Short mmCIF file of C-alpha atoms and ligand atoms in Angstrom, two decimals:
data_model
loop_
_atom_site.label_atom_id
_atom_site.label_comp_id
_atom_site.label_asym_id
_atom_site.label_seq_id
_atom_site.Cartn_x
_atom_site.Cartn_y
_atom_site.Cartn_z
CA MET A 1 -49.94 185.78 -63.88
CA VAL A 2 -52.28 186.62 -60.99
CA ALA A 3 -54.08 183.86 -59.03
CA VAL A 4 -57.49 184.93 -57.77
CA PRO A 5 -60.09 183.03 -55.75
CA LYS A 6 -63.47 182.19 -57.24
CA GLY A 7 -66.45 183.21 -55.18
CA ARG A 8 -67.69 186.19 -53.28
CA ILE A 9 -64.41 188.13 -53.27
CA LEU A 10 -64.36 188.52 -57.08
CA LYS A 11 -66.86 191.40 -57.29
CA PRO A 12 -65.12 193.66 -54.74
CA LEU A 13 -61.78 192.68 -56.26
CA VAL A 14 -62.85 193.72 -59.77
CA ALA A 15 -64.18 196.98 -58.30
CA LEU A 16 -60.83 197.60 -56.55
CA PHE A 17 -58.87 196.88 -59.74
CA ALA A 18 -61.19 199.26 -61.64
CA ARG A 19 -60.41 202.03 -59.13
CA ALA A 20 -56.72 201.26 -59.74
CA GLY A 21 -57.29 201.71 -63.48
CA ILE A 22 -57.19 198.00 -64.35
CA ASP A 23 -60.13 196.55 -66.24
CA SER A 24 -60.59 193.04 -64.85
CA ALA A 25 -64.32 192.78 -65.61
CA GLY A 26 -63.53 189.65 -67.64
CA LEU A 27 -63.19 187.84 -64.30
CA LEU A 28 -66.93 188.13 -63.80
CA SER A 29 -68.02 186.70 -67.15
CA ASP A 30 -70.07 183.57 -66.72
CA ASP A 31 -68.03 180.98 -68.59
CA ARG A 32 -65.94 177.99 -67.55
CA SER A 33 -62.57 179.30 -68.69
CA LEU A 34 -60.10 179.23 -65.82
CA VAL A 35 -57.59 181.58 -67.47
CA ARG A 36 -58.81 185.12 -68.11
CA ASP A 37 -56.78 187.70 -70.02
CA THR A 38 -58.10 191.11 -69.08
CA GLY A 39 -56.70 194.57 -68.37
CA GLY A 40 -53.25 193.59 -69.60
CA LEU A 41 -52.95 190.84 -66.97
CA ARG A 42 -53.47 187.08 -67.07
CA PHE A 43 -55.62 185.82 -64.21
CA LEU A 44 -56.01 182.25 -62.96
CA LEU A 45 -59.35 181.41 -61.31
CA LEU A 46 -58.79 179.02 -58.40
CA LYS A 47 -60.40 177.60 -55.30
CA PRO A 48 -59.38 179.99 -52.48
CA ASP A 49 -57.29 177.34 -50.70
CA ASP A 50 -55.21 176.75 -53.86
CA VAL A 51 -54.14 180.37 -54.42
CA PRO A 52 -51.11 180.26 -52.04
CA THR A 53 -49.98 176.96 -53.58
CA TYR A 54 -49.83 178.43 -57.10
CA VAL A 55 -48.01 181.51 -55.84
CA GLU A 56 -45.55 179.68 -53.58
CA TYR A 57 -44.51 177.36 -56.41
CA GLY A 58 -44.29 180.21 -58.92
CA ALA A 59 -47.09 178.99 -61.21
CA ALA A 60 -48.54 182.43 -60.50
CA ASP A 61 -46.45 185.53 -59.74
CA LEU A 62 -49.10 187.23 -57.64
CA GLY A 63 -52.21 186.12 -55.82
CA VAL A 64 -55.19 187.40 -53.91
CA CYS A 65 -55.73 185.44 -50.74
CA GLY A 66 -57.71 185.60 -47.50
CA ARG A 67 -55.64 185.92 -44.35
CA ASP A 68 -57.64 183.01 -42.95
CA VAL A 69 -56.07 180.80 -45.62
CA LEU A 70 -52.61 182.38 -45.18
CA ASP A 71 -52.65 181.84 -41.41
CA GLU A 72 -53.78 178.26 -41.87
CA ARG A 73 -51.30 177.35 -44.59
CA GLU A 74 -48.36 179.65 -43.79
CA PRO A 75 -47.06 179.64 -47.38
CA ASP A 76 -43.57 180.99 -48.08
CA VAL A 77 -44.68 184.10 -50.00
CA TYR A 78 -44.42 187.87 -49.70
CA ARG A 79 -47.48 189.77 -48.54
CA PRO A 80 -46.91 193.27 -49.91
CA LEU A 81 -50.39 194.74 -49.42
CA ASP A 82 -53.65 194.35 -47.52
CA LEU A 83 -56.46 194.88 -50.02
CA GLY A 84 -59.13 195.96 -47.54
CA ILE A 85 -61.76 193.69 -49.10
CA GLY A 86 -63.36 190.49 -47.87
CA VAL A 87 -63.28 191.83 -44.34
CA CYS A 88 -64.81 189.31 -41.95
CA ARG A 89 -64.03 187.41 -38.72
CA LEU A 90 -62.94 183.95 -37.74
CA VAL A 91 -65.17 182.96 -34.82
CA VAL A 92 -66.14 180.16 -32.50
CA ALA A 93 -69.89 179.57 -32.81
CA GLY A 94 -72.34 177.18 -31.22
CA PRO A 95 -76.07 176.50 -30.88
CA VAL A 96 -78.06 179.50 -29.60
CA GLY A 97 -78.48 179.23 -25.83
CA ALA A 98 -76.21 176.21 -25.42
CA PRO A 99 -73.82 176.33 -22.44
CA PRO A 100 -70.14 176.55 -23.41
CA PRO A 101 -68.78 173.01 -23.87
CA GLY A 102 -66.52 172.00 -21.02
CA GLY A 103 -63.63 169.54 -20.95
CA ARG A 104 -62.51 168.58 -24.41
CA PRO A 105 -64.87 170.20 -26.93
CA ARG A 106 -65.38 168.71 -30.35
CA VAL A 107 -64.76 171.48 -32.92
CA ALA A 108 -65.73 171.23 -36.60
CA THR A 109 -63.75 173.47 -38.92
CA LYS A 110 -61.94 173.88 -42.21
CA TYR A 111 -59.25 175.73 -40.23
CA PRO A 112 -57.75 172.98 -38.00
CA ARG A 113 -54.50 174.79 -37.32
CA SER A 114 -56.08 178.13 -36.40
CA ALA A 115 -58.73 176.38 -34.28
CA ALA A 116 -56.16 174.27 -32.40
CA ALA A 117 -53.99 177.36 -31.80
CA HIS A 118 -56.97 179.36 -30.49
CA PHE A 119 -58.10 176.72 -28.01
CA GLY A 120 -54.53 175.74 -27.18
CA ALA A 121 -53.78 179.31 -26.07
CA ARG A 122 -56.53 178.83 -23.45
CA GLY A 123 -55.09 175.53 -22.28
CA VAL A 124 -57.91 173.58 -23.98
CA GLN A 125 -57.08 170.66 -26.25
CA PRO A 126 -60.08 170.28 -28.56
CA GLU A 127 -60.97 167.33 -30.71
CA ILE A 128 -60.81 168.81 -34.20
CA VAL A 129 -63.17 167.43 -36.84
CA TYR A 130 -62.08 168.58 -40.30
CA VAL A 131 -64.86 169.49 -42.73
CA GLN A 132 -64.58 171.31 -46.05
CA GLY A 133 -67.76 173.40 -46.11
CA SER A 134 -71.30 173.87 -44.81
CA VAL A 135 -69.56 173.87 -41.44
CA GLU A 136 -72.70 175.20 -39.72
CA LEU A 137 -74.30 171.77 -40.10
CA ALA A 138 -71.90 170.19 -37.62
CA PRO A 139 -73.47 171.41 -34.33
CA VAL A 140 -76.97 171.05 -35.78
CA THR A 141 -76.40 167.35 -36.49
CA GLY A 142 -74.33 166.54 -33.39
CA LEU A 143 -71.10 166.09 -35.34
CA ALA A 144 -69.46 168.73 -33.14
CA ASP A 145 -70.15 170.97 -30.11
CA VAL A 146 -68.99 174.16 -31.78
CA ILE A 147 -67.49 175.36 -35.06
CA VAL A 148 -64.60 177.65 -35.95
CA ASP A 149 -65.52 179.40 -39.18
CA ILE A 150 -65.66 182.66 -41.07
CA VAL A 151 -68.55 185.03 -40.42
CA GLU A 152 -69.24 187.96 -42.70
CA THR A 153 -72.88 189.04 -42.39
CA GLY A 154 -73.87 186.46 -39.76
CA THR A 155 -76.76 185.25 -41.92
CA THR A 156 -75.53 181.66 -42.27
CA LEU A 157 -75.11 181.32 -38.50
CA ALA A 158 -78.53 182.82 -37.73
CA GLU A 159 -80.34 180.72 -40.33
CA ASN A 160 -78.87 177.57 -38.79
CA GLY A 161 -79.66 178.40 -35.15
CA LEU A 162 -76.08 179.28 -34.22
CA ALA A 163 -74.57 182.27 -32.45
CA ILE A 164 -71.04 183.61 -32.02
CA VAL A 165 -69.35 182.41 -28.82
CA GLU A 166 -66.16 184.41 -29.30
CA THR A 167 -64.08 186.04 -32.02
CA VAL A 168 -60.81 184.32 -32.87
CA LYS A 169 -59.42 187.06 -35.11
CA PRO A 170 -60.36 189.57 -37.80
CA VAL A 171 -59.71 188.48 -41.39
CA SER A 172 -59.14 190.43 -44.60
CA THR A 173 -57.68 189.80 -48.02
CA ALA A 174 -54.04 190.29 -48.99
CA LEU A 175 -52.05 190.59 -52.17
CA ILE A 176 -49.35 187.91 -52.08
CA ALA A 177 -46.28 187.49 -54.28
CA ASN A 178 -43.95 184.67 -55.22
CA ARG A 179 -40.55 185.40 -53.68
CA VAL A 180 -38.62 185.04 -56.97
CA SER A 181 -41.20 186.91 -59.09
CA TYR A 182 -41.22 189.71 -56.53
CA LYS A 183 -37.54 190.34 -57.25
CA TYR A 184 -37.49 189.40 -60.94
CA TYR A 185 -40.51 191.57 -61.82
CA ALA A 186 -39.81 194.12 -59.09
CA ALA A 187 -40.69 197.18 -61.20
CA GLU A 188 -43.97 195.70 -62.49
CA VAL A 189 -45.02 194.41 -59.08
CA ARG A 190 -44.21 197.70 -57.37
CA ALA A 191 -46.13 199.62 -60.05
CA LEU A 192 -49.18 197.43 -59.50
CA VAL A 193 -48.90 197.71 -55.71
CA ARG A 194 -48.66 201.51 -56.01
CA ARG A 195 -51.78 201.67 -58.19
CA LEU A 196 -53.70 199.51 -55.74
CA GLU A 197 -52.42 201.57 -52.79
CA GLY A 198 -53.63 204.71 -54.59
CA ALA A 199 -57.07 203.17 -55.10
CA LEU A 200 -57.22 202.12 -51.43
CA ALA A 201 -56.14 205.59 -50.24
CA ALA A 202 -58.70 207.29 -52.47
CA ALA A 203 -61.43 205.07 -51.01
CA GLY A 204 -60.37 206.21 -47.53
C1 LIG B 301 -68.46 181.05 -45.72
C2 LIG B 301 -68.37 180.57 -44.29
C3 LIG B 301 -69.80 180.63 -43.83
C4 LIG B 301 -70.37 181.80 -44.61
C5 LIG B 301 -70.48 183.01 -43.72
O1 LIG B 301 -68.83 180.00 -46.52
O2 LIG B 301 -67.83 179.27 -44.22
O3 LIG B 301 -70.48 179.44 -44.13
O4 LIG B 301 -69.47 182.07 -45.68
O5 LIG B 301 -71.01 184.12 -44.39
P1 LIG B 301 -72.18 185.01 -43.75
O6 LIG B 301 -71.78 185.35 -42.34
O7 LIG B 301 -72.23 186.21 -44.65
O8 LIG B 301 -73.45 184.23 -43.80
P2 LIG B 301 -68.82 180.09 -48.10
O9 LIG B 301 -70.03 180.82 -48.58
O10 LIG B 301 -67.52 180.67 -48.55
O11 LIG B 301 -68.98 178.58 -48.55
P3 LIG B 301 -68.51 177.20 -47.91
O12 LIG B 301 -69.53 176.81 -46.86
O13 LIG B 301 -68.52 176.25 -49.06
O14 LIG B 301 -67.15 177.39 -47.33
#
C-alpha cells in the first residue's frame, strides 16, 4: 500500500514510476476512486498533509511526501529516498515594495512550526495566523504582514502583488516508509527503492 498526495506532484510521480518500470498511470485517471490498483501496487490518494499520518500508523506501508510536510509534522517514519520531484522553496513573502515588518510581525501560513522556527532563529517572535490555503490573500487583505509558503514558479506570488523577502529552505519530495513495514517487507521495499534510484540516476 503506497500513500500518494493528490495534486500537482502526481504527474511527475507517475513519470518517475514509469522510468522505474512501474505503470502507475491509473493514478491520473479522472475518477473519484481513492484506491487505485496499478502496476502491481495499491495506491491510496490522499490530501498531502495526511500522507505521513497513514504511513506512521501503518495504514500505508510507503508514502510520497513533501519535505515541507515532513518538517512540519515530524512523523516517526523512515525516509529512505529523495525522489527529486516537486522541487520548490519555502519562503517568506510580502507585498511588493513594502518595508520589512519590524517588531512582532503577523505571519500567515499553513506551516506554523517551520515559520516559528525560522523567525525564532533570528530572535523574532512572530504572531502566527494559521490558514489552510490561498495563503497569498493574507497580506493583500491585511490579515497578515507577510506569509511563509511554498513557491514553485513564483506565479501565484506575482499575480497577487507579492515578492519573496527571503528563502526559508529548499523543499523536495521524499519516499517515506512505515517503520514496521520497512523491516517486515524489507526485500520488497529495497527492490522498489533500487528501481527508483536507478530511474533517478538515469535521469541524471
Ligand atoms: C501552493 C502554494 C502556493 C502555490 C505556489 O499552493 O501554497 O499558493 O502552490 O506555486 P507557484 O509558485 O508555482 O505559483 P497549492 O497550489 O498547492 O494550493 P493551496 O493554496 O490550496 O495550498
